mmCIF file of C-alpha atoms and ligand atoms in Angstrom:
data_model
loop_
_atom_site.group_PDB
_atom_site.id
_atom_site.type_symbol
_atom_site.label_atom_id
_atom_site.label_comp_id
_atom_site.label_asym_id
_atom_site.label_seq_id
_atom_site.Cartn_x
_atom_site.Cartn_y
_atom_site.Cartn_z
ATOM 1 C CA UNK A 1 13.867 -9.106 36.966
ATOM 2 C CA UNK A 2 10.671 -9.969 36.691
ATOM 3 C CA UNK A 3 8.714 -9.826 33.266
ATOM 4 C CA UNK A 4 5.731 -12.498 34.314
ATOM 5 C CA UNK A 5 2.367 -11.453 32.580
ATOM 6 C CA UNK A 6 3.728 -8.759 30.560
ATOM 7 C CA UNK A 7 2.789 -8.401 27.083
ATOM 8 C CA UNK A 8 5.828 -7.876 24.418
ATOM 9 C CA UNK A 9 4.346 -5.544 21.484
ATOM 10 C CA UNK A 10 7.077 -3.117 21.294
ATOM 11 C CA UNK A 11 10.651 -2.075 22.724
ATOM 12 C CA UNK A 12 9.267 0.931 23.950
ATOM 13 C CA UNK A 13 7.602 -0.674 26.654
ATOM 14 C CA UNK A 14 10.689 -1.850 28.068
ATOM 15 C CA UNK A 15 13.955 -0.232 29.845
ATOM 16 C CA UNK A 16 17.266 -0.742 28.223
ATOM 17 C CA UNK A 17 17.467 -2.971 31.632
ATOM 18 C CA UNK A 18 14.955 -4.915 30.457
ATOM 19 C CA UNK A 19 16.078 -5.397 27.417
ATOM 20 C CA UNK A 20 19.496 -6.492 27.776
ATOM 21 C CA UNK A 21 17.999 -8.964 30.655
ATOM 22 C CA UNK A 22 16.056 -10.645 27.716
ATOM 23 C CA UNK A 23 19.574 -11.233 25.312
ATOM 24 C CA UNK A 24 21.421 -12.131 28.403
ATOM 25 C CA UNK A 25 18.539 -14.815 29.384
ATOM 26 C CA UNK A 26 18.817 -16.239 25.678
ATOM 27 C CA UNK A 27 22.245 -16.738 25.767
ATOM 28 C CA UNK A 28 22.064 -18.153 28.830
ATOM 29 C CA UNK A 29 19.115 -20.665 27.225
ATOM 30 C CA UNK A 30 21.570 -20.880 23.945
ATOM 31 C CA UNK A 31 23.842 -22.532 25.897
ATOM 32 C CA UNK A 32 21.722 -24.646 27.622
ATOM 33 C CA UNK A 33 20.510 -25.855 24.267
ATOM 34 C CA UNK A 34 23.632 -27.110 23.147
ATOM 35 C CA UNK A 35 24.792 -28.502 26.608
ATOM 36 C CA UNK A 36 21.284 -30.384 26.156
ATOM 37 C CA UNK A 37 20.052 -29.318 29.331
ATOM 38 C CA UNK A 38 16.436 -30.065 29.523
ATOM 39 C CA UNK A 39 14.114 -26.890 29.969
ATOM 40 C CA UNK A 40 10.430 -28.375 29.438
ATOM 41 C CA UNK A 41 9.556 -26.342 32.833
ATOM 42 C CA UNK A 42 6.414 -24.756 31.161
ATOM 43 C CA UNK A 43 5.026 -28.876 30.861
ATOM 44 C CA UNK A 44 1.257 -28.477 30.214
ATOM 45 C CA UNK A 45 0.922 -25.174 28.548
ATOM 46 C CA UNK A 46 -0.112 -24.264 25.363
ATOM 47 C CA UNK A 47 0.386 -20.977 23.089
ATOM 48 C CA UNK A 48 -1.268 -19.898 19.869
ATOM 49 C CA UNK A 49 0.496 -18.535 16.857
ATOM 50 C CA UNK A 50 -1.911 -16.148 14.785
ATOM 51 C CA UNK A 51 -0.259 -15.574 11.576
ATOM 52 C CA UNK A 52 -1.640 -13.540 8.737
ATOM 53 C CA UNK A 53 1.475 -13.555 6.833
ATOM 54 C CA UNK A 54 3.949 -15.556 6.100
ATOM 55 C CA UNK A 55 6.867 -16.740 8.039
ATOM 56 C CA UNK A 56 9.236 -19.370 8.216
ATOM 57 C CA UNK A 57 12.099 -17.903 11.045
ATOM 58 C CA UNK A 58 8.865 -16.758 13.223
ATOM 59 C CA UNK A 59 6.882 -19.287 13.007
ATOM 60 C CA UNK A 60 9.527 -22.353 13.429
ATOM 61 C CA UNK A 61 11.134 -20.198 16.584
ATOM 62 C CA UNK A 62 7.718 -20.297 18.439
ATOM 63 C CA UNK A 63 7.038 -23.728 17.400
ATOM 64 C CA UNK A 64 10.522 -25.257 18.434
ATOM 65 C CA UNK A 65 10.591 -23.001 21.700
ATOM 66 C CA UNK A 66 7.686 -23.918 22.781
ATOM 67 C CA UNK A 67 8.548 -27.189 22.459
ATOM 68 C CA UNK A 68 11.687 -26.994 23.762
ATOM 69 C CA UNK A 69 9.608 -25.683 27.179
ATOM 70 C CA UNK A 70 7.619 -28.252 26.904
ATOM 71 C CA UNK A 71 4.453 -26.578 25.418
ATOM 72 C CA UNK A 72 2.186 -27.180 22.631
ATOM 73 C CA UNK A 73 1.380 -24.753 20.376
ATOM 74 C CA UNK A 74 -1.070 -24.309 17.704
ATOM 75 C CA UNK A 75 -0.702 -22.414 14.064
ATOM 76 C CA UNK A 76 -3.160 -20.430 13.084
ATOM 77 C CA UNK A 77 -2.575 -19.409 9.328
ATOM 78 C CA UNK A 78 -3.462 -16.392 6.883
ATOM 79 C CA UNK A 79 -6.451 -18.711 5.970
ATOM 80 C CA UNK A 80 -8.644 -21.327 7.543
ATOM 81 C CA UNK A 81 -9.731 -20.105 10.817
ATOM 82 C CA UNK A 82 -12.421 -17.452 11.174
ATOM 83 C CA UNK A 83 -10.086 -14.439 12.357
ATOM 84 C CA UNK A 84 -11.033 -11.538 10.655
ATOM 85 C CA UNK A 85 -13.372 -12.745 8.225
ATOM 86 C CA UNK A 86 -16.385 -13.909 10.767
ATOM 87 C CA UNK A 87 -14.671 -12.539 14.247
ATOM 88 C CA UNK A 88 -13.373 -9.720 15.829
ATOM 89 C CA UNK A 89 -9.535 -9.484 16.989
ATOM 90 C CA UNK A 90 -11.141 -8.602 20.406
ATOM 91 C CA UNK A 91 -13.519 -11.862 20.697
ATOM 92 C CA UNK A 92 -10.354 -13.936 19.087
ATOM 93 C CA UNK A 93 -8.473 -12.589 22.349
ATOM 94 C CA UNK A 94 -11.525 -13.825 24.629
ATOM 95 C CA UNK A 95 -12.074 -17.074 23.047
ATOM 96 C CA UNK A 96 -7.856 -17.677 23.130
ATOM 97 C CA UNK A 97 -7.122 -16.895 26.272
ATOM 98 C CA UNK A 98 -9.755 -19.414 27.401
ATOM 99 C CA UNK A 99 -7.027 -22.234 26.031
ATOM 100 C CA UNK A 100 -3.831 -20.859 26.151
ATOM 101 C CA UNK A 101 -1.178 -19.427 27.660
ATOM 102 C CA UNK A 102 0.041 -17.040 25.350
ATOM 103 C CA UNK A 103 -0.686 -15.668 21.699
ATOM 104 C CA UNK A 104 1.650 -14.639 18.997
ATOM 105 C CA UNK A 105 0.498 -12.135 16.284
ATOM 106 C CA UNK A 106 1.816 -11.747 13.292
ATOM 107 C CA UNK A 107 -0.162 -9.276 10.779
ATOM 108 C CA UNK A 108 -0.282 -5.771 9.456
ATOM 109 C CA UNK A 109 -1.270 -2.886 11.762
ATOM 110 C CA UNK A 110 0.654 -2.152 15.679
ATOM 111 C CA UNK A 111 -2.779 -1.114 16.502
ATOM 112 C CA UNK A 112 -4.147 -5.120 15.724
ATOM 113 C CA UNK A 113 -1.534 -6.659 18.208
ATOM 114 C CA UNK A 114 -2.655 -3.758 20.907
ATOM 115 C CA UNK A 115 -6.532 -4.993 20.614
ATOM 116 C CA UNK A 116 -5.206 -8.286 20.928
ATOM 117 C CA UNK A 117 -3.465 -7.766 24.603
ATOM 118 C CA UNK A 118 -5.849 -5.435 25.061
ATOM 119 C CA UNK A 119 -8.742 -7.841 25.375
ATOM 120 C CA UNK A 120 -6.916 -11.102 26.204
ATOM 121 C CA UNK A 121 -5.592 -11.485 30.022
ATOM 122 C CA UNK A 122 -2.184 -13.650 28.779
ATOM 123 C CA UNK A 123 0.657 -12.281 27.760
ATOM 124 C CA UNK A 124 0.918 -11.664 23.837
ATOM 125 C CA UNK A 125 4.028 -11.296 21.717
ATOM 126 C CA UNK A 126 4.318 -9.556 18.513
ATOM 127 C CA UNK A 127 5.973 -11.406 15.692
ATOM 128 C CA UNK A 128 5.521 -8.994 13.369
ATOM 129 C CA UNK A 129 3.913 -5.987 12.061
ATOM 130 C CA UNK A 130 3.562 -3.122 9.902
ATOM 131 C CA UNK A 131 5.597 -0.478 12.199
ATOM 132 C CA UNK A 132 7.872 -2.968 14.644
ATOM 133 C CA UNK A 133 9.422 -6.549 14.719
ATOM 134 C CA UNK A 134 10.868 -6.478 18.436
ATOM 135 C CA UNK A 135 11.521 -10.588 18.610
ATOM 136 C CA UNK A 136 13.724 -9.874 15.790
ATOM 137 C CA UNK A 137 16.063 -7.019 17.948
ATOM 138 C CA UNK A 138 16.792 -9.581 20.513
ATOM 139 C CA UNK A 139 18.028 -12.053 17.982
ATOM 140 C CA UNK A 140 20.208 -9.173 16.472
ATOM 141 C CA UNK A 141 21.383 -7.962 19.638
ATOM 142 C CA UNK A 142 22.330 -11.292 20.449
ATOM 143 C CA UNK A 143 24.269 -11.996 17.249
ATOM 144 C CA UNK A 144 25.910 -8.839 17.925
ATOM 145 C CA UNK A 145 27.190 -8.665 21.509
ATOM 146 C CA UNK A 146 28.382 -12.489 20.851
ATOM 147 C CA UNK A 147 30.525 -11.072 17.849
ATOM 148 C CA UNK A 148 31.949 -7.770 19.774
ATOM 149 C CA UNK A 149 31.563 -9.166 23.606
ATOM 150 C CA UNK A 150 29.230 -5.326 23.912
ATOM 151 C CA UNK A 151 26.468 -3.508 22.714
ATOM 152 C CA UNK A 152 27.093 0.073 24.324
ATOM 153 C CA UNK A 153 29.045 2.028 22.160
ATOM 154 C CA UNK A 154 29.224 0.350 19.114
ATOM 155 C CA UNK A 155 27.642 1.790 15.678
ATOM 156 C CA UNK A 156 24.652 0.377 13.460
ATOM 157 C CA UNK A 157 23.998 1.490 9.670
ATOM 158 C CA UNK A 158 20.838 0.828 8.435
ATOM 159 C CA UNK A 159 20.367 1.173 4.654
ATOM 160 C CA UNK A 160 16.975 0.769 2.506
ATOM 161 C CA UNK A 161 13.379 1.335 3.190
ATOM 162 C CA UNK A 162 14.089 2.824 7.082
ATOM 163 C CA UNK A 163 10.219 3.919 8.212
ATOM 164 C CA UNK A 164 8.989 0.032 8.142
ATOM 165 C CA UNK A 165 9.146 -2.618 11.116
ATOM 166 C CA UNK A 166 12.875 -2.848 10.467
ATOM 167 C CA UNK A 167 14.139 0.334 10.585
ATOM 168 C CA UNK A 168 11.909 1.522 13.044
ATOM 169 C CA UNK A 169 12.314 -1.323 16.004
ATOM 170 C CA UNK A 170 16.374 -0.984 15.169
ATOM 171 C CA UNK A 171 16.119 2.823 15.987
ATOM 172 C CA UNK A 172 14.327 1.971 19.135
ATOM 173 C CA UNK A 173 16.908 -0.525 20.247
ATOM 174 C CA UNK A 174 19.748 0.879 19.235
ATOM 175 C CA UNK A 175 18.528 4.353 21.257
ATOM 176 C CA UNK A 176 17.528 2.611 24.173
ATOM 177 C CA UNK A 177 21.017 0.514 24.245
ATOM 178 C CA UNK A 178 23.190 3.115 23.460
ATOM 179 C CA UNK A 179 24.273 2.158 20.151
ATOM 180 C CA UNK A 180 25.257 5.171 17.695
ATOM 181 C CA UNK A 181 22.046 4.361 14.623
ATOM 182 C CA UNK A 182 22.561 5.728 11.106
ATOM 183 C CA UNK A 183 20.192 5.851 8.591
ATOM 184 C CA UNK A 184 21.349 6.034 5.143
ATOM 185 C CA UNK A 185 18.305 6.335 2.592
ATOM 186 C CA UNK A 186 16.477 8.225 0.364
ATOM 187 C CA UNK A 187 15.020 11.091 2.358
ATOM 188 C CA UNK A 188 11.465 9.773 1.345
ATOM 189 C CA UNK A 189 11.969 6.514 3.548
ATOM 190 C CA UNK A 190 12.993 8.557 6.722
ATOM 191 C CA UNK A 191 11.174 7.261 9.975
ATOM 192 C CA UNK A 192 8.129 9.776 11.258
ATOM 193 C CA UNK A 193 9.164 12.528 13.121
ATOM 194 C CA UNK A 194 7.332 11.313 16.057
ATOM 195 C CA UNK A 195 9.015 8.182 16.936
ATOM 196 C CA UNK A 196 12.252 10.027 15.885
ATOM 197 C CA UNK A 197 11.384 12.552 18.728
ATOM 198 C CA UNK A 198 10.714 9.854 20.975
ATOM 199 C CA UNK A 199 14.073 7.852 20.308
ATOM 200 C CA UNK A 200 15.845 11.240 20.727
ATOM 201 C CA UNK A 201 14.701 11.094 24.040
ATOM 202 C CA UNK A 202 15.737 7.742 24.853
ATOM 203 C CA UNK A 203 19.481 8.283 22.970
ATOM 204 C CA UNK A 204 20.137 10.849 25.807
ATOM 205 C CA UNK A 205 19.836 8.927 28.296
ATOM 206 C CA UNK A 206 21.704 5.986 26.677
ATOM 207 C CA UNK A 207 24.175 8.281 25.253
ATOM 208 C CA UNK A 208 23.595 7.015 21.714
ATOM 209 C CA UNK A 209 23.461 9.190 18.738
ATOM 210 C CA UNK A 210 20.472 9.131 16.038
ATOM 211 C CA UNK A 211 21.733 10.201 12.661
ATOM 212 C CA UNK A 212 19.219 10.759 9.483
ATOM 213 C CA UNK A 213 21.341 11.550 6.291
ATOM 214 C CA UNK A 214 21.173 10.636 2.176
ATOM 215 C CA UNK A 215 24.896 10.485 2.542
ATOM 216 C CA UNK A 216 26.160 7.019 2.068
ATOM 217 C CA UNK A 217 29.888 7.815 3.531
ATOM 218 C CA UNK A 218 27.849 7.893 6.653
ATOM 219 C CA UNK A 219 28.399 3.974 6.990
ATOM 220 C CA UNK A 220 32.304 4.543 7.629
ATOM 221 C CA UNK A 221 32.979 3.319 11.040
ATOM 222 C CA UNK A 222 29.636 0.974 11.354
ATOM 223 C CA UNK A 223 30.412 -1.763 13.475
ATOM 224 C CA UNK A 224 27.003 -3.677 11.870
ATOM 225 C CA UNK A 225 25.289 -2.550 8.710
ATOM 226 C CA UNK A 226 21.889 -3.606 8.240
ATOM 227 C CA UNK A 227 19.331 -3.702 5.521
ATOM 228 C CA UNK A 228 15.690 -5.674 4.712
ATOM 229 C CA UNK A 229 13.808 -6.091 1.466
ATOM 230 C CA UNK A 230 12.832 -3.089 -0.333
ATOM 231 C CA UNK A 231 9.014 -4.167 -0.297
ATOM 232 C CA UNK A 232 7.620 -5.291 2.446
ATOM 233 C CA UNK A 233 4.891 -7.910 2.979
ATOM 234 C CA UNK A 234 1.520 -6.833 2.316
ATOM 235 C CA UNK A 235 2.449 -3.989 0.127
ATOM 236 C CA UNK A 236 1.451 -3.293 -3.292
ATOM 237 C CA UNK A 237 3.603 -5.105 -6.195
ATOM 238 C CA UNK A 238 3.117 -1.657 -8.035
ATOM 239 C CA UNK A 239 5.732 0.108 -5.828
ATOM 240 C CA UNK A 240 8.958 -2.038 -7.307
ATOM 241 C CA UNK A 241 9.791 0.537 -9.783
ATOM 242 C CA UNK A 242 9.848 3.485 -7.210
ATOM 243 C CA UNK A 243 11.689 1.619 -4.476
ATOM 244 C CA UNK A 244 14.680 0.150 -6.762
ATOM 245 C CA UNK A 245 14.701 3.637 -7.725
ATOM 246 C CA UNK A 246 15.037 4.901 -4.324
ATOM 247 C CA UNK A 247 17.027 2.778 -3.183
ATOM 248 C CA UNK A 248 19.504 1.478 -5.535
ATOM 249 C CA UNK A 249 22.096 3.903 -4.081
ATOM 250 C CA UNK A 250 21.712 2.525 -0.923
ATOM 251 C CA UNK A 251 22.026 -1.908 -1.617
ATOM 252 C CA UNK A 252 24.710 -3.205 0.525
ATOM 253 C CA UNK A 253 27.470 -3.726 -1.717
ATOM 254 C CA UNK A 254 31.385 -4.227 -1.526
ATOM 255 C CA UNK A 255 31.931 -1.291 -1.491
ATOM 256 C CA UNK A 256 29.627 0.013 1.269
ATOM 257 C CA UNK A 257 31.484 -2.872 3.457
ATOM 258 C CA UNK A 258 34.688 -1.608 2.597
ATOM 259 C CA UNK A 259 33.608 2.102 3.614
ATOM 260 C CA UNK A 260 31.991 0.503 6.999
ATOM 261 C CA UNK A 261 35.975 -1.266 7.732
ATOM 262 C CA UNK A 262 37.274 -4.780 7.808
ATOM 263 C CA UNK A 263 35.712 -5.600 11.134
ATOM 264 C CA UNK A 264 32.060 -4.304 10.431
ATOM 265 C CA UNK A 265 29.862 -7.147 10.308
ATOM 266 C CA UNK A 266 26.319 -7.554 7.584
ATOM 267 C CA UNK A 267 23.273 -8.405 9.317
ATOM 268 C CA UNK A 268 19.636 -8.981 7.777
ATOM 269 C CA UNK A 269 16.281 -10.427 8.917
ATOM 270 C CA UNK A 270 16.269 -12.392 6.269
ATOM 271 C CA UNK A 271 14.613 -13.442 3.607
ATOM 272 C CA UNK A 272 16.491 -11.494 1.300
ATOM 273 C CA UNK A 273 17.103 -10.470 -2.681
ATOM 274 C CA UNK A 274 20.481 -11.231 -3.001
ATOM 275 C CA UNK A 275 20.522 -13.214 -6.343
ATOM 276 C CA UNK A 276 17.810 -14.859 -8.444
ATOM 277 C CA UNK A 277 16.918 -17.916 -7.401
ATOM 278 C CA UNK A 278 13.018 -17.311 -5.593
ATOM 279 C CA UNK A 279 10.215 -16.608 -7.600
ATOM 280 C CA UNK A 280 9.576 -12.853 -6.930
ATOM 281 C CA UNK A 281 14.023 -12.284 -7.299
ATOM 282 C CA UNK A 282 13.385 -14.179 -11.004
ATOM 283 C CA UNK A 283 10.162 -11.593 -11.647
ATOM 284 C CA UNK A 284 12.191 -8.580 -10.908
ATOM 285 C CA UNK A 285 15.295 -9.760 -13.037
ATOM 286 C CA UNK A 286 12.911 -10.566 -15.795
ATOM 287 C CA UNK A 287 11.094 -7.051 -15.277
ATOM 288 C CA UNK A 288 13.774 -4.587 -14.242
ATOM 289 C CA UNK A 289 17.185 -6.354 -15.372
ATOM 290 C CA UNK A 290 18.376 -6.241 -11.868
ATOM 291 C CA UNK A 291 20.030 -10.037 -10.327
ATOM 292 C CA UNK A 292 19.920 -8.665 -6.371
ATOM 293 C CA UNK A 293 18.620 -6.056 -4.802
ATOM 294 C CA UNK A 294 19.267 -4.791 -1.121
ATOM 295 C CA UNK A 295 22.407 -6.914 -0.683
ATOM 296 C CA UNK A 296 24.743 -8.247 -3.470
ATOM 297 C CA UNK A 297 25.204 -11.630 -3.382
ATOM 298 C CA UNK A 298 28.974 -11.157 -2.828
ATOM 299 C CA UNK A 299 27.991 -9.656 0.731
ATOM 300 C CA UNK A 300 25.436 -11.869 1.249
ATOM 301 C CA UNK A 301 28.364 -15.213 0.784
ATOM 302 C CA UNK A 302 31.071 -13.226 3.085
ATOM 303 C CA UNK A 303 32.758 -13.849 5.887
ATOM 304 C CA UNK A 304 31.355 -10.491 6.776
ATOM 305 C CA UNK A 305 27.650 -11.569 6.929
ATOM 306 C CA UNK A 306 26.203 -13.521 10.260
ATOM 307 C CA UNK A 307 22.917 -13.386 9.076
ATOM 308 C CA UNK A 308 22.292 -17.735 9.535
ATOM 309 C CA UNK A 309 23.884 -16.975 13.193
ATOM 310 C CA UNK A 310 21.105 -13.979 13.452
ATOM 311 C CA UNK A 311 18.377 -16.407 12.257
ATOM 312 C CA UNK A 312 18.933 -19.266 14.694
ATOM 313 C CA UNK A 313 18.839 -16.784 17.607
ATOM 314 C CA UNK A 314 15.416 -15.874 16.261
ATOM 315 C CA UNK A 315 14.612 -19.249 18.395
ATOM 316 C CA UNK A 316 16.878 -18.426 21.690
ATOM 317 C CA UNK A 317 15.635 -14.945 21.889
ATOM 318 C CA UNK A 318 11.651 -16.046 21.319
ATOM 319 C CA UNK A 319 12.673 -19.016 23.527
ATOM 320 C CA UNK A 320 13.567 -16.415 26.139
ATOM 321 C CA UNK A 321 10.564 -14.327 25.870
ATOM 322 C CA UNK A 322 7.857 -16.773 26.289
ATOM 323 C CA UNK A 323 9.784 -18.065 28.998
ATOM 324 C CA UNK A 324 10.199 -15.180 31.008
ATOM 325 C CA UNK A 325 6.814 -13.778 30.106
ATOM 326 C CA UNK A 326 4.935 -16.870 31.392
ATOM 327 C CA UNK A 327 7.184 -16.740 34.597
ATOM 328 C CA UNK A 328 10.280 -17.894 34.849
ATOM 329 C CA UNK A 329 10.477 -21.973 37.052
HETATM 330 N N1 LIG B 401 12.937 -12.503 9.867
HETATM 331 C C1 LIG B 401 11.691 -13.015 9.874
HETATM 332 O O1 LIG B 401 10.798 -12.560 10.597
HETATM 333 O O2 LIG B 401 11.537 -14.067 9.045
HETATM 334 P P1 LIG B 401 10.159 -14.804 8.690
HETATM 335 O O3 LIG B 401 9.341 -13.832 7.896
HETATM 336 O O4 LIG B 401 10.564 -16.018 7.914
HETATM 337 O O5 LIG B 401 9.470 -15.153 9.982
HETATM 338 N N1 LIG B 402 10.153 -5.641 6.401
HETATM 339 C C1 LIG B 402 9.944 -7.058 6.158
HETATM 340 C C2 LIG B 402 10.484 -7.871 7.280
HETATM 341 C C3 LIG B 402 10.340 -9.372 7.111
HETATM 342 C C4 LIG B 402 10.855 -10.169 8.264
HETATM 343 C C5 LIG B 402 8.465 -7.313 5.963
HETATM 344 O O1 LIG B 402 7.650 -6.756 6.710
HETATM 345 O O2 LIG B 402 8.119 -8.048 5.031
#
């Protein structure tokens, strides 16, 4: 397999062969990690991390990977440099790829990231935007064929706000893997119709099956049910009221465990609403009464969730796409 040069914007642009090669090659770096086998083979390189919003999983699983490979990398934050503001995301891509090796992007709009790769002739990895987070797939993947020993054949649930980055790059994944994907939400929060159509397309030829439904029984059987914050970053604060409206049915609860089975495991991005102790979960208890929001804390604590396993394979999985990206040594 070889994935040298190639940008990584979107799991669409790869095969489920692809793919899988990318969790396999982070476990495979995983264990390396803890045998504390050296892999600084990319000595001398450098990569630069655009971020115009926040992060702290992202950004600390470039920074450490890159290390780790033996590269330096440089952070380029929401503020201070003149992205945007004074130049154009296409002569940012012409003046980077001058000094680095590679670019991460973090920001709002798929279309951004595209202009990005478009104009810069080293690979560039999306960390993040709008309409897909594909970095964070392979860490969930990961987290969930080391739990089951398989991806094929098993069935995801994915509850809350299901036509944002999360819900969209899960449907991709789980289509192009062959994992049965159900989304359980409001009706209003259903992904387009196009990239439905599309992941249709891939789901027969993995043999997975797409499922849209309000119906929350639809977890029963989920091997993995997932769910993100209710607002996203970058979106108005006027839209809390609507969203804990439409979506209150659908928090990750007990009982919505209990429906999934004893063996189903909880998986989230992370950071999440599960009790009251961040600034914007004490706003929304003081405004709306409400101590959690797409998780209960209860789920959030269980033996059930492996959501600090899915974080730390934020870094193998990253580690694994800048590695084989820049060409594997
Ligand atoms: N899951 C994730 O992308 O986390 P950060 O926003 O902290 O990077
Ligand atoms: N949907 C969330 C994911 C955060 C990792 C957001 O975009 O804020």
């Amino acid at each position: 397999m070889n994935l040298k040069g190639r940008d990584f914007l979107t799991l669409k642009d790869f095969t489920p062969e692809e793919i899988e090669y990318l969790i396999d090659l982070a476990a495979d770096l995983k264990d390396k990690k803890k045998k504390g086998v050296p892999m600084d083979v990319h000595r001398g390189k450098n990569i630069a991390l655009i971020f115009e919003k926040s992060s702290t999983r992202t950004r600390c699983a470039f920074e450490v990977a890159a290390s780790d490979l033996g590269m330096g990398s440089t952070y380029l934050g929401p503020t201070g440099s003149q992205i945007g503001t004074k130049e154009s995301i296409a002569d940012t891509a012409r003046v980077l790829c001058r000094m680095y090796e590679g670019i991460e992007y973090r920001g709002y709009g798929q279309e951004i990231v595209e202009e990005l790769a478009k104009y810069s002739d080293v690979p560039v990895w999306n960390g993040l935007t709008n309409e897909y987070h594909p970095t964070q797939m392979l860490a969930d993947m990961l987290t969930i064929k080391e739990h089951f020993g398989k991806l094929k054949g098993l069935k995801l649930a994915y509850l809350g706000d299901a036509r944002y980055n999360m819900g969209n790059s899960y449907m991709v994944v789980c289509s192009k893997l062959g994992i049965d994907y159900v989304v359980c939400t409001n009706k209003a929060y259903f992904p387009n119709e196009e990239l439905v159509a599309q992941c249709r397309e891939y789901a027969e030829a993995s043999g997975a099956q797409i499922t849209l439904t309000e119906d929350i029984d639809a977890v029963a059987g989920a091997d993995i049910v997932c769910t993100d914050v209710w607002v996203s970053m970058g979106e108005p604060d006027e839209v809390w009221e609507e969203r804990i409206k439409a979506f209150t049915p659908y928090k990750v609860t007990k009982d919505v465990m209990k429906k999934a089975g004893p063996n189903a495991i909880f998986l989230h991005c992370l950071p999440s609403f599960h009790d009251v102790k961040t600034k914007i979960g004490q706003d929304i208890y003081e405004r709306f009464g409400i101590a959690d929001m797409e998780v209960t804390d209860e789920v959030f604590e269980s033996g059930q969730s492996k959501v600090f396993d899915e974080a730390e394979n934020r870094m193998h999985t990253i580690k694994a796409v800048i590695y084989a990206t820049l060409g594997e040594k």
